[in-house]
Coordinates of C-alpha atoms (C1' of nucleotides) in Angstrom, one line a residue:
Chain A
M1 CA -16.7 -3.3 10.2
A2 CA -17.9 -2.7 6.7
I3 CA -19.8 -5.5 5.1
S4 CA -17.5 -5.6 2.1
Q5 CA -14.6 -6.3 4.4
E6 CA -16.5 -9.0 6.2
I7 CA -17.1 -10.6 2.8
S8 CA -13.6 -10.3 1.6
Y9 CA -12.3 -11.7 4.9
R10 CA -14.6 -14.7 4.8
L11 CA -13.8 -15.4 1.2
E12 CA -10.1 -15.1 1.9
R13 CA -10.2 -17.4 4.9
L14 CA -12.3 -19.9 2.9
I15 CA -9.7 -19.9 0.1
L16 CA -6.6 -20.0 2.2
D17 CA -8.0 -22.7 4.4
G18 CA -8.1 -24.9 1.4
G19 CA -11.8 -24.7 0.9
L20 CA -11.1 -23.5 -2.6
A21 CA -8.3 -24.8 -4.7
P22 CA -6.0 -22.6 -6.8
G23 CA -7.3 -22.0 -10.2
Q24 CA -10.8 -22.9 -9.2
K25 CA -13.6 -20.6 -10.3
I26 CA -15.5 -18.9 -7.7
P27 CA -19.2 -18.1 -8.0
S28 CA -20.3 -15.2 -10.2
E29 CA -20.7 -11.8 -8.7
R30 CA -24.5 -12.0 -9.1
Q31 CA -24.7 -15.4 -7.4
L32 CA -22.6 -14.3 -4.5
A33 CA -24.6 -11.2 -4.1
S34 CA -27.8 -13.1 -4.1
R35 CA -26.6 -15.9 -1.7
L36 CA -25.1 -13.5 0.7
R37 CA -28.0 -11.1 0.4
V38 CA -25.9 -8.0 -0.4
S39 CA -25.7 -5.8 -3.4
R40 CA -23.4 -6.7 -6.3
A41 CA -21.5 -3.5 -5.6
I42 CA -20.4 -4.9 -2.2
I43 CA -19.3 -8.1 -3.8
R44 CA -17.3 -6.3 -6.3
E45 CA -15.6 -4.2 -3.7
A46 CA -14.7 -7.3 -1.7
L47 CA -13.4 -9.0 -4.8
H48 CA -11.3 -6.0 -5.7
E49 CA -9.8 -6.1 -2.2
L50 CA -8.8 -9.7 -2.6
Q51 CA -7.5 -8.9 -6.1
G52 CA -5.3 -6.2 -4.6
R53 CA -4.1 -8.8 -2.1
G54 CA -3.4 -11.2 -4.9
V55 CA -5.7 -13.9 -3.7
I56 CA -7.9 -14.0 -6.8
E57 CA -7.7 -12.9 -10.3
T58 CA -10.6 -11.8 -12.5
R59 CA -11.1 -12.1 -16.2
H60 CA -13.7 -10.2 -18.1
G61 CA -16.5 -12.3 -19.4
K62 CA -15.2 -15.4 -17.7
G63 CA -15.2 -15.0 -14.0
S64 CA -13.0 -14.8 -10.9
F65 CA -10.5 -17.5 -10.0
V66 CA -8.5 -18.4 -7.0
A67 CA -4.9 -17.2 -7.8
S68 CA -2.5 -20.1 -8.4
L69 CA -0.2 -20.8 -5.6
V70 CA 3.0 -22.6 -6.2
P71 CA 1.9 -24.6 -9.1
E72 CA 4.4 -27.4 -8.3
T73 CA 3.1 -29.7 -10.9
G74 CA 1.6 -28.1 -13.9
E75 CA 2.4 -25.4 -16.4
F76 CA 1.8 -21.8 -15.5
E77 CA 1.5 -19.9 -18.6
E78 CA -0.8 -17.3 -17.1
Q79 CA 0.7 -14.3 -15.4
S80 CA 0.6 -14.3 -11.7
P81 CA -1.3 -11.2 -10.7
L82 CA 1.6 -10.3 -8.4
M83 CA 4.1 -10.6 -11.2
Q84 CA 1.8 -8.2 -12.9
L85 CA 2.1 -5.9 -10.0
Y86 CA 5.8 -6.2 -10.1
E87 CA 6.0 -5.6 -13.8
G88 CA 3.7 -2.6 -13.2
H89 CA 6.2 -1.0 -10.9
P90 CA 9.5 -2.7 -11.6
R91 CA 11.4 0.4 -10.7
T92 CA 9.9 0.4 -7.3
L93 CA 11.1 -3.1 -6.5
Y94 CA 14.5 -1.9 -7.4
D95 CA 14.3 1.0 -5.1
L96 CA 13.0 -1.3 -2.4
L97 CA 16.0 -3.6 -2.7
E98 CA 18.3 -0.6 -2.6
V99 CA 16.9 0.5 0.7
R100 CA 16.7 -2.9 2.1
E101 CA 20.3 -3.6 1.4
Q102 CA 21.2 -0.8 3.7
L103 CA 18.8 -1.7 6.5
E104 CA 19.5 -5.4 6.5
G105 CA 23.2 -4.4 6.8
Q106 CA 22.5 -2.1 9.7
A107 CA 20.4 -4.8 11.4
A108 CA 23.2 -7.3 11.1
F109 CA 25.7 -4.8 12.4
L110 CA 23.6 -4.0 15.4
A111 CA 22.8 -7.7 16.0
A112 CA 26.5 -8.6 16.0
Q113 CA 26.9 -5.8 18.5
R114 CA 23.9 -6.3 20.8
A115 CA 22.8 -9.8 20.6
T116 CA 22.2 -11.4 24.0
S117 CA 22.7 -15.0 24.6
L118 CA 19.0 -15.5 24.2
D119 CA 19.2 -13.8 20.8
K120 CA 22.1 -16.0 19.8
H121 CA 20.2 -19.0 20.9
R122 CA 17.3 -18.1 18.7
I123 CA 19.5 -17.2 15.8
T124 CA 21.3 -20.5 16.1
K125 CA 18.0 -22.4 16.2
A126 CA 16.8 -20.6 13.0
F127 CA 20.2 -21.2 11.4
R128 CA 20.0 -24.9 12.1
A129 CA 16.5 -25.1 10.6
L130 CA 17.8 -23.3 7.6
E131 CA 20.7 -25.6 7.0
E132 CA 18.4 -28.6 7.0
T133 CA 16.3 -27.3 4.1
D134 CA 17.0 -26.2 0.6
P135 CA 16.9 -22.4 0.7
L136 CA 15.5 -22.4 -2.8
S137 CA 12.7 -24.7 -2.1
N138 CA 11.2 -23.2 1.0
A139 CA 11.4 -19.6 2.0
K140 CA 10.1 -20.0 5.6
P141 CA 13.4 -20.9 7.3
D142 CA 15.2 -18.2 5.4
H143 CA 12.7 -15.7 6.5
G144 CA 12.9 -16.9 10.1
F145 CA 16.7 -16.7 10.1
H146 CA 16.7 -13.1 8.9
Q147 CA 13.9 -12.2 11.2
A148 CA 15.8 -13.5 14.2
I149 CA 18.8 -11.4 13.3
V150 CA 16.7 -8.3 12.8
E151 CA 15.1 -8.8 16.2
A152 CA 18.5 -9.2 17.8
S153 CA 19.3 -5.6 16.7
H154 CA 17.0 -4.5 19.5
N155 CA 15.8 -1.7 17.5
P156 CA 12.0 -1.8 17.2
V157 CA 12.0 0.8 14.5
L158 CA 14.3 -1.3 12.4
V159 CA 12.2 -4.4 13.0
H160 CA 9.0 -2.8 11.9
L161 CA 10.5 -1.0 9.0
L162 CA 12.0 -4.1 7.6
S163 CA 8.9 -6.1 8.2
G164 CA 7.1 -3.5 6.2
L165 CA 9.5 -3.6 3.4
K166 CA 9.6 -7.4 3.5
S167 CA 5.9 -7.7 3.2
M168 CA 6.0 -5.4 0.2
M169 CA 8.5 -7.7 -1.4
L170 CA 7.0 -10.9 -0.2
L171 CA 5.0 -11.1 -3.3
T172 CA 8.0 -10.8 -5.6
V173 CA 11.4 -11.5 -4.1
Q174 CA 10.6 -14.3 -1.7
A175 CA 8.4 -16.0 -4.1
A176 CA 10.8 -15.6 -6.9
V177 CA 13.7 -17.0 -4.9
S178 CA 11.7 -20.0 -3.7
N179 CA 10.5 -20.8 -7.1
L180 CA 13.7 -20.2 -8.9
N181 CA 15.1 -23.1 -10.8
P182 CA 17.7 -24.2 -8.3
R183 CA 21.0 -23.4 -9.9
E184 CA 23.6 -25.2 -7.9
E185 CA 26.0 -22.3 -8.0
M186 CA 23.5 -19.9 -6.7
R187 CA 22.4 -22.2 -4.0
K188 CA 25.9 -22.6 -2.8
T189 CA 26.4 -18.8 -2.7
I190 CA 23.3 -18.3 -0.6
V191 CA 24.3 -21.0 1.8
R192 CA 27.8 -19.6 2.1
Q193 CA 26.4 -16.1 2.8
H194 CA 24.1 -17.4 5.4
R195 CA 26.9 -19.1 7.2
Q196 CA 29.2 -16.1 7.0
L197 CA 26.5 -14.0 8.4
Y198 CA 25.8 -16.4 11.2
D199 CA 29.5 -16.6 12.1
A200 CA 30.0 -12.9 12.1
I201 CA 27.1 -12.3 14.4
M202 CA 28.1 -15.2 16.7
N203 CA 31.6 -13.8 16.9
C204 CA 30.4 -10.3 17.5
K205 CA 31.9 -8.8 14.3
P206 CA 29.6 -6.0 13.4
A207 CA 31.4 -4.7 10.4
A208 CA 31.7 -8.1 8.8
A209 CA 28.1 -8.9 9.6
Q210 CA 27.0 -5.7 7.9
K211 CA 29.0 -6.3 4.9
V212 CA 27.8 -9.9 4.4
A213 CA 24.1 -9.0 5.0
S214 CA 24.3 -6.2 2.4
A215 CA 26.0 -8.4 -0.1
H216 CA 23.3 -11.0 0.5
V217 CA 20.5 -8.7 -0.3
R218 CA 22.3 -7.4 -3.3
F219 CA 23.0 -10.9 -4.5
V220 CA 19.3 -11.8 -4.3
G221 CA 18.4 -8.6 -6.0
D222 CA 20.8 -9.3 -8.8
A223 CA 19.5 -12.8 -9.2
L224 CA 16.0 -11.4 -9.4
K225 CA 17.1 -9.0 -12.1
D226 CA 18.6 -11.8 -14.1
M227 CA 15.4 -13.8 -13.8
E228 CA 13.5 -10.9 -15.0
Q229 CA 15.6 -10.7 -18.1
Q230 CA 15.1 -14.3 -18.7
G231 CA 11.4 -13.8 -18.5
S232 CA 10.9 -16.3 -15.7
K233 CA 7.5 -16.4 -14.1
V234 CA 7.3 -15.4 -10.5
I235 CA 4.9 -17.3 -8.5
R236 CA 3.4 -16.5 -5.2
A237 CA 4.3 -18.2 -2.0
Q238 CA 2.4 -18.8 1.1
L239 CA 1.4 -16.1 3.5
M240 CA -0.8 -15.3 6.4
P241 CA -1.0 -17.4 9.5
N242 CA -4.6 -18.4 9.5
G243 CA -6.3 -20.5 12.1
R244 CA -7.7 -23.7 10.6
K245 CA -11.3 -23.5 11.3
P246 CA -14.4 -25.1 9.7
D247 CA -16.2 -23.0 7.2
Q248 CA -18.6 -20.8 9.1
S249 CA -18.9 -18.3 6.4
G250 CA -22.3 -19.4 5.3
I251 CA -21.2 -19.3 1.7
D252 CA -22.3 -22.2 -0.4
F253 CA -20.0 -22.7 -3.3
G254 CA -22.4 -25.1 -4.8
R255 CA -20.0 -27.9 -5.6
H256 CA -22.9 -29.9 -6.8
S257 CA -25.3 -27.3 -7.9
P258 CA -27.0 -26.9 -11.3
Chain B
M1 CA -7.2 -3.0 -18.7
A2 CA -10.2 -2.1 -16.6
I3 CA -10.6 1.5 -15.6
S4 CA -10.7 0.8 -11.9
Q5 CA -7.3 -0.8 -12.3
E6 CA -6.0 2.1 -14.2
I7 CA -7.1 4.4 -11.4
S8 CA -5.6 2.2 -8.7
Y9 CA -2.4 2.0 -10.6
R10 CA -2.1 5.8 -11.0
L11 CA -3.0 6.4 -7.4
E12 CA -0.5 3.9 -6.2
R13 CA 2.1 5.4 -8.4
L14 CA 1.4 8.9 -7.2
I15 CA 1.7 7.7 -3.6
L16 CA 4.8 5.7 -4.0
D17 CA 6.5 8.4 -6.0
G18 CA 6.2 10.6 -2.9
G19 CA 3.5 12.9 -4.3
L20 CA 1.4 11.9 -1.3
A21 CA 3.0 11.5 2.0
P22 CA 2.0 8.8 4.6
G23 CA -0.9 9.8 6.7
Q24 CA -1.9 12.4 4.2
K25 CA -5.6 12.5 3.3
I26 CA -6.5 11.7 -0.2
P27 CA -9.4 13.5 -1.9
S28 CA -12.9 12.2 -1.2
E29 CA -14.4 9.6 -3.4
R30 CA -16.9 12.1 -4.9
Q31 CA -14.1 14.5 -5.7
L32 CA -11.9 11.8 -7.3
A33 CA -14.9 10.6 -9.3
S34 CA -15.6 14.0 -10.6
R35 CA -12.0 14.9 -11.4
L36 CA -11.3 11.7 -13.1
R37 CA -14.7 11.6 -14.8
V38 CA -15.6 8.2 -13.7
S39 CA -18.4 6.9 -11.5
R40 CA -18.0 6.7 -7.8
A41 CA -18.3 3.0 -7.9
I42 CA -15.1 2.8 -9.9
I43 CA -13.3 4.9 -7.5
R44 CA -14.5 2.7 -4.6
E45 CA -13.3 -0.4 -6.4
A46 CA -9.9 1.1 -7.0
L47 CA -9.6 2.2 -3.4
H48 CA -10.6 -1.2 -2.2
E49 CA -7.8 -2.6 -4.3
L50 CA -5.3 -0.3 -2.8
Q51 CA -6.7 -1.1 0.6
G52 CA -6.2 -4.8 0.0
R53 CA -2.7 -4.0 -0.9
G54 CA -2.2 -2.0 2.2
V55 CA -1.4 1.3 0.5
I56 CA -4.3 3.2 2.0
E57 CA -6.6 3.1 5.0
T58 CA -10.2 4.2 5.0
R59 CA -12.2 5.5 7.9
H60 CA -16.0 5.9 7.8
G61 CA -17.0 9.5 7.8
K62 CA -13.5 10.8 7.7
G63 CA -11.9 9.8 4.5
S64 CA -9.1 7.7 3.0
F65 CA -5.5 8.2 4.0
V66 CA -2.1 7.0 2.7
A67 CA -1.0 4.2 5.0
S68 CA 2.3 4.7 6.6
L69 CA 5.0 2.1 6.5
V70 CA 6.0 3.2 9.8
P71 CA 4.4 1.3 12.6
E72 CA 1.8 3.7 13.9
T73 CA 0.6 2.9 17.3
G74 CA -3.0 2.2 16.6
E75 CA -6.4 3.7 17.2
F76 CA -6.1 4.7 20.8
E77 CA -5.6 8.4 20.5
E78 CA -5.6 10.6 17.6
Q79 CA -4.0 13.8 18.7
S80 CA -0.3 13.2 18.8
P81 CA 0.6 9.6 18.7
L82 CA 4.2 10.6 18.0
M83 CA 4.5 12.6 21.2
Q84 CA 3.0 9.8 23.2
L85 CA 5.3 7.3 21.6
Y86 CA 8.2 9.5 22.5
E87 CA 7.1 10.2 26.0
G88 CA 6.2 6.7 26.7
H89 CA 9.4 5.2 25.3
P90 CA 12.1 7.7 25.0
R91 CA 14.3 4.9 23.9
T92 CA 12.2 4.7 20.7
L93 CA 13.4 8.1 19.6
Y94 CA 17.0 6.9 19.7
D95 CA 16.0 3.9 17.7
L96 CA 14.4 6.2 15.2
L97 CA 17.5 8.4 15.0
E98 CA 19.7 5.3 14.7
V99 CA 17.8 4.2 11.6
R100 CA 17.5 7.7 10.2
E101 CA 21.2 8.2 10.5
Q102 CA 21.6 5.3 8.1
L103 CA 18.9 6.3 5.7
E104 CA 19.8 10.0 5.5
G105 CA 23.3 8.9 4.7
Q106 CA 22.1 6.7 1.9
A107 CA 19.9 9.4 0.6
A108 CA 22.8 11.8 0.5
F109 CA 25.0 9.2 -1.1
L110 CA 22.5 8.6 -3.9
A111 CA 21.7 12.3 -4.3
A112 CA 25.4 13.0 -4.9
Q113 CA 25.4 10.2 -7.4
R114 CA 22.1 10.9 -9.2
A115 CA 21.1 14.5 -8.8
T116 CA 20.2 16.1 -12.1
S117 CA 20.8 19.7 -12.8
L118 CA 17.2 20.4 -11.8
D119 CA 17.7 18.6 -8.5
K120 CA 20.9 20.6 -7.9
H121 CA 19.0 23.8 -8.6
R122 CA 16.4 22.9 -6.1
I123 CA 18.9 22.0 -3.5
T124 CA 20.8 25.2 -4.1
K125 CA 17.7 27.2 -3.7
A126 CA 16.8 25.4 -0.4
F127 CA 20.4 25.9 0.8
R128 CA 20.3 29.6 0.1
A129 CA 17.1 29.9 2.0
L130 CA 18.7 27.9 4.8
E131 CA 21.7 30.2 5.1
E132 CA 19.5 33.2 5.4
T133 CA 17.9 31.9 8.6
D134 CA 19.0 30.8 11.9
P135 CA 18.7 27.0 11.9
L136 CA 17.9 27.0 15.5
S137 CA 15.0 29.5 15.3
N138 CA 13.1 28.1 12.3
A139 CA 13.0 24.5 11.3
K140 CA 11.2 24.9 8.0
P141 CA 14.2 25.8 5.8
D142 CA 16.2 23.0 7.4
H143 CA 13.4 20.6 6.6
G144 CA 13.2 21.9 3.0
F145 CA 16.9 21.4 2.5
H146 CA 17.0 17.9 3.6
Q147 CA 13.8 17.1 1.7
A148 CA 15.3 18.4 -1.5
I149 CA 18.3 16.1 -1.0
V150 CA 16.2 13.1 -0.3
E151 CA 14.1 13.7 -3.4
A152 CA 17.3 14.0 -5.4
S153 CA 18.1 10.4 -4.5
H154 CA 15.4 9.4 -7.0
N155 CA 14.3 6.6 -4.8
P156 CA 10.6 6.9 -3.9
V157 CA 10.9 4.2 -1.2
L158 CA 13.5 6.2 0.5
V159 CA 11.4 9.3 0.2
H160 CA 8.4 7.5 1.6
L161 CA 10.3 6.0 4.6
L162 CA 12.2 9.1 5.5
S163 CA 9.1 11.2 5.3
G164 CA 7.4 8.8 7.7
L165 CA 10.3 8.8 10.1
K166 CA 10.6 12.5 9.9
S167 CA 7.0 13.1 10.7
M168 CA 7.3 10.9 13.7
M169 CA 10.1 13.0 15.0
L170 CA 8.9 16.3 13.8
L171 CA 7.1 17.1 17.0
T172 CA 10.0 16.1 19.2
V173 CA 13.4 16.6 17.6
Q174 CA 12.6 19.5 15.4
A175 CA 10.7 21.3 18.1
A176 CA 13.4 20.6 20.6
V177 CA 16.1 21.9 18.4
S178 CA 14.3 25.0 17.4
N179 CA 13.4 25.8 20.9
L180 CA 16.7 25.1 22.3
N181 CA 18.6 28.0 23.8
P182 CA 20.9 28.7 20.8
R183 CA 24.3 27.7 21.9
E184 CA 26.6 29.4 19.6
E185 CA 28.9 26.4 19.3
M186 CA 26.1 24.1 18.3
R187 CA 24.8 26.6 15.7
K188 CA 28.1 26.8 14.1
T189 CA 28.5 23.0 13.9
I190 CA 25.1 22.7 12.2
V191 CA 25.8 25.4 9.7
R192 CA 29.2 23.8 8.9
Q193 CA 27.6 20.4 8.4
H194 CA 25.0 21.8 6.1
R195 CA 27.6 23.4 4.0
Q196 CA 29.8 20.3 3.8
L197 CA 26.8 18.3 2.8
Y198 CA 25.8 20.8 0.2
D199 CA 29.3 20.9 -1.3
A200 CA 29.6 17.1 -1.3
I201 CA 26.5 16.7 -3.3
M202 CA 27.2 19.5 -5.7
N203 CA 30.6 18.1 -6.4
C204 CA 29.2 14.6 -6.8
K205 CA 31.1 13.0 -3.9
P206 CA 28.8 10.3 -2.7
A207 CA 31.0 8.9 0.1
A208 CA 31.6 12.3 1.6
A209 CA 28.0 13.2 1.4
Q210 CA 27.0 10.0 3.1
K211 CA 29.4 10.5 5.9
V212 CA 28.4 14.1 6.5
A213 CA 24.7 13.4 6.5
S214 CA 25.1 10.6 8.9
A215 CA 27.2 12.7 11.2
H216 CA 24.7 15.4 11.0
V217 CA 21.8 13.2 12.2
R218 CA 24.1 11.8 14.9
F219 CA 25.0 15.2 16.1
V220 CA 21.4 16.3 16.3
G221 CA 20.6 13.1 18.2
D222 CA 23.4 13.6 20.6
A223 CA 22.4 17.2 21.2
L224 CA 18.9 16.0 22.0
K225 CA 20.3 13.4 24.4
D226 CA 22.3 16.1 26.2
M227 CA 19.2 18.3 26.5
E228 CA 17.2 15.5 27.9
Q229 CA 19.8 14.8 30.6
Q230 CA 19.7 18.5 31.5
G231 CA 16.0 18.1 32.0
S232 CA 15.2 20.5 29.3
K233 CA 11.6 20.8 28.4
V234 CA 10.7 19.5 25.0
I235 CA 8.0 21.7 23.6
R236 CA 5.8 20.7 20.8
A237 CA 5.8 22.8 17.8
Q238 CA 2.9 24.2 16.0
L239 CA 4.1 23.7 12.5
M240 CA 2.0 21.1 10.7
P241 CA 3.2 20.4 7.2
N242 CA 0.5 21.5 4.9
G243 CA 3.1 21.3 2.1
R244 CA 1.6 21.7 -1.3
K245 CA 3.7 19.9 -3.7
P246 CA 3.5 20.2 -7.4
D247 CA 1.6 17.4 -9.0
Q248 CA 3.9 15.9 -11.5
S249 CA 2.2 12.7 -12.4
G250 CA -1.0 12.3 -14.2
I251 CA -3.8 12.6 -11.8
D252 CA -5.4 15.9 -11.4
F253 CA -6.3 16.5 -7.8
G254 CA -8.1 19.7 -8.4
R255 CA -7.6 23.2 -9.7
H256 CA -7.6 23.2 -13.5
S257 CA -9.1 20.8 -15.9
P258 CA -8.0 19.7 -19.3
Chain C
dA1 C1' -19.7 29.1 28.9
dG2 C1' -22.1 24.8 28.1
dA3 C1' -25.1 21.6 26.1
dA4 C1' -28.2 20.3 22.4
dC5 C1' -29.0 20.6 17.9
dC6 C1' -28.3 21.4 12.9
dT7 C1' -25.9 21.0 8.8
dA8 C1' -22.6 19.8 5.6
dC9 C1' -19.2 16.9 4.8
dT10 C1' -17.3 11.8 4.5
dG11 C1' -17.6 6.7 3.4
dG12 C1' -21.1 2.5 3.1
dT13 C1' -24.9 0.3 0.8
dC14 C1' -28.5 -0.4 -2.4
dA15 C1' -31.2 -1.0 -6.8
dG16 C1' -31.5 -1.4 -11.6
dA17 C1' -29.9 -0.4 -15.9
dC18 C1' -26.5 -0.7 -19.8
dC19 C1' -22.1 -2.2 -22.1
dA20 C1' -18.3 -5.5 -23.5
dC21 C1' -16.7 -10.0 -23.6
dT22 C1' -17.1 -15.3 -23.7
dT23 C1' -19.3 -19.5 -24.1
dT24 C1' -23.2 -22.1 -25.4
dT25 C1' -27.1 -23.0 -28.0
dT26 C1' -29.9 -22.6 -31.8
dC27 C1' -30.9 -22.9 -36.4
dC28 C1' -30.4 -21.8 -41.1
dT29 C1' -27.8 -22.8 -45.1
dG30 C1' -25.0 -25.5 -48.2
Chain D
dC1 C1' -26.2 -34.2 -42.2
dA2 C1' -22.4 -30.9 -41.4
dG3 C1' -20.8 -26.4 -40.9
dG4 C1' -21.0 -22.2 -39.6
dA5 C1' -23.3 -17.9 -38.6
dA6 C1' -26.6 -15.8 -35.6
dA7 C1' -28.8 -15.5 -31.3
dA8 C1' -29.0 -16.3 -26.4
dA9 C1' -27.2 -16.6 -22.0
dG10 C1' -23.8 -15.8 -18.6
dT11 C1' -19.9 -13.2 -17.0
dG12 C1' -17.4 -9.0 -15.5
dG13 C1' -17.3 -3.6 -16.2
dT14 C1' -19.5 0.8 -15.7
dC15 C1' -23.0 4.2 -14.7
dT16 C1' -26.7 6.6 -12.2
dG17 C1' -29.0 8.3 -8.4
dA18 C1' -30.6 7.5 -4.2
dC19 C1' -30.4 6.7 0.8
dC20 C1' -28.0 5.3 5.3
dA21 C1' -24.4 6.1 8.7
dG22 C1' -20.6 8.1 10.9
dT23 C1' -17.9 12.8 11.7
dA24 C1' -16.9 17.7 12.3
dG25 C1' -17.9 22.3 12.8
dG26 C1' -21.0 25.8 13.6
dT27 C1' -25.5 27.7 15.6
dT28 C1' -28.7 28.4 18.9
dC29 C1' -31.0 27.9 23.1
dT30 C1' -30.4 27.7 27.9

DNA sequence: AGAACCTACTGGTCAGACCACTTTTTCCTG
DNA sequence: CAGGAAAAAGTGGTCTGACCAGTAGGTTCT
C-alpha cells in the first residue's frame, strides 16, 4: 500500500479513536514530514485524503484541524466541511434523495413480500431499539431499522446500491436529521411513519409498505430542504466501526513539546 | 479557494454529471496537469481528495478510475467480473433486473416530465436509428435510445447508477438478446414497447412512460429467464463501450486548447 | 511458438525552492 | 511609556524536476 495511504490511515485511526479531540490542531505538515521521515508531498496527499473524507479541515496560514464532530456543547459558527461539500453540490443531494425515495420504497415492498420469520425478528428488534430512543438525537437505531428492512428484501443488488447511496448521504442527511432542533411535530411524524412501515411489513402488505417508505424519504428530504432555507448548520455524525486499539502509529503529537 | 480544491470539485462534478462513467479511466496525472496548466502535485492532491471521498480508485502503474457505486466483486480477476458474477450467481442477474425495472421506470417518468426540446430531439434521433435496425441483431441503437431517455431525466445520480447496472448486464442480457434466435413475436413486442415509450415521453405522460419502461425491462428479463430454462447458450458480446461523449462541463480532457 | 528482454507508459516518492496568509515579535516613533 | 508599523517566523499552497516502481505491449533471441 502506498505510504500516503498508510499515513492517512494512521492519522484517521488516531483521530477517531479519540487520540485527538475535535477542533484540535494537528502538527504542521513540515513537522509531520520530519517526524514520520517522509516528504512533505506525502503528508499533503494524506491530509487531502482525510480532507476529502471530512476528518480534518485545513486553513491557509493557520494549520489543519480535526473536524468538529457533534459539537453538543459549544457554538459552531464555522462551516462543517461536509456542509461545504453539500453546498457545493446541492443539486446532487436532491437527485440522490429522488432516487433513494424510489429504492427505499421498492425495498420495503419486497421486504413485506419476502421477509422470513428471521427477518421479521430482526426488524422487530431494530424497531424496538428505535422506539426507545429519540430518532432525532441518535441516528444509529434509525439506520439499523432501515438496514434490516432493506436486507429483508433479499435483493443483494438493492442492499449494496442503497448502502452506497446512504454513505453518500451520511454526511448530510443523517447528520442533519440527528442534529436538527427536535421539533415535536416532526418527531411525531417520523415516529408514526416508522410504525406504519413496521406494521405494513409485519402484516405483509407490500403496497402499503412501499408507499410509507417512499413518503418517509420524501419527508426527510423536505425537512432537509427547509433546514437549508433556514440556514441551519449541518454537522457531522459518527461513522466507521473502528477497533479501539492503543496508538501504535508512532506519531508523537507533542502534547508537551516546545 | 485552493486550486487543488477547484480541480477536485470540477472533476467530481464531471463524474457525477455522467460525463465519466463508472469504471472509466480518467486521464493520467501528467496529462491532467498539462491540460489544466497546474503542477502534477496539485493534480495528485485533488485526486487524493476524491479518493478519500470514494469517487475514484487509483492503481499503481495503471491509472485512476471512476469508482462504481455498484458493488464490484473485488480484485480477484480482471477480465470479466460481470460474467463471473452472473455465472456464479444467476440469481443476481434477476436481482439486477428487479432493481433496474424500477430505475428505468423512474427515469422514463422523469424524462417525460423534464425533457427539454433538445432532449426530445436527441431521443427522437436515437429512436429513428432504432427503428431502422433489428433490435435483436444489434444492441447499440437500443442502448443509445435508453441512454438518451435516462439522460433526459436530468438526474445525474440516476444516470450514474443505471450506467453501472447496465454495464454489469451488458455482457449477459444484451448479448443474450442480440444472439437470440429472433422470434418474430418477441421482436414485435419489443418494437411496440419502444414506440409506446417514445410516444409517452414525447407527449409528456410520465405515468405511462414509467409503466411502459418497467414493463419493457420485465419483458426482457422474462425472455432471458425462458432462454435459460431452454438451456440456451449465453454468448458474450464483443462490444465494449468506447463511447465518446461530448464534454459539456469545463474541464478540457484533450483535443483543443483555449 | 515461446520465453526473455526492452521500452514506454502509469502512479509513488523525494528534494528544495518560492508564494500567500497569519501570528508573533521587534522596534521605532510619537 | 504606549502605540503602531515593520520585520520575522510559522503555516499551508504551488511549482519544478528528478528518480523509483509497477504495468503493458512490443521486439528479439532461442
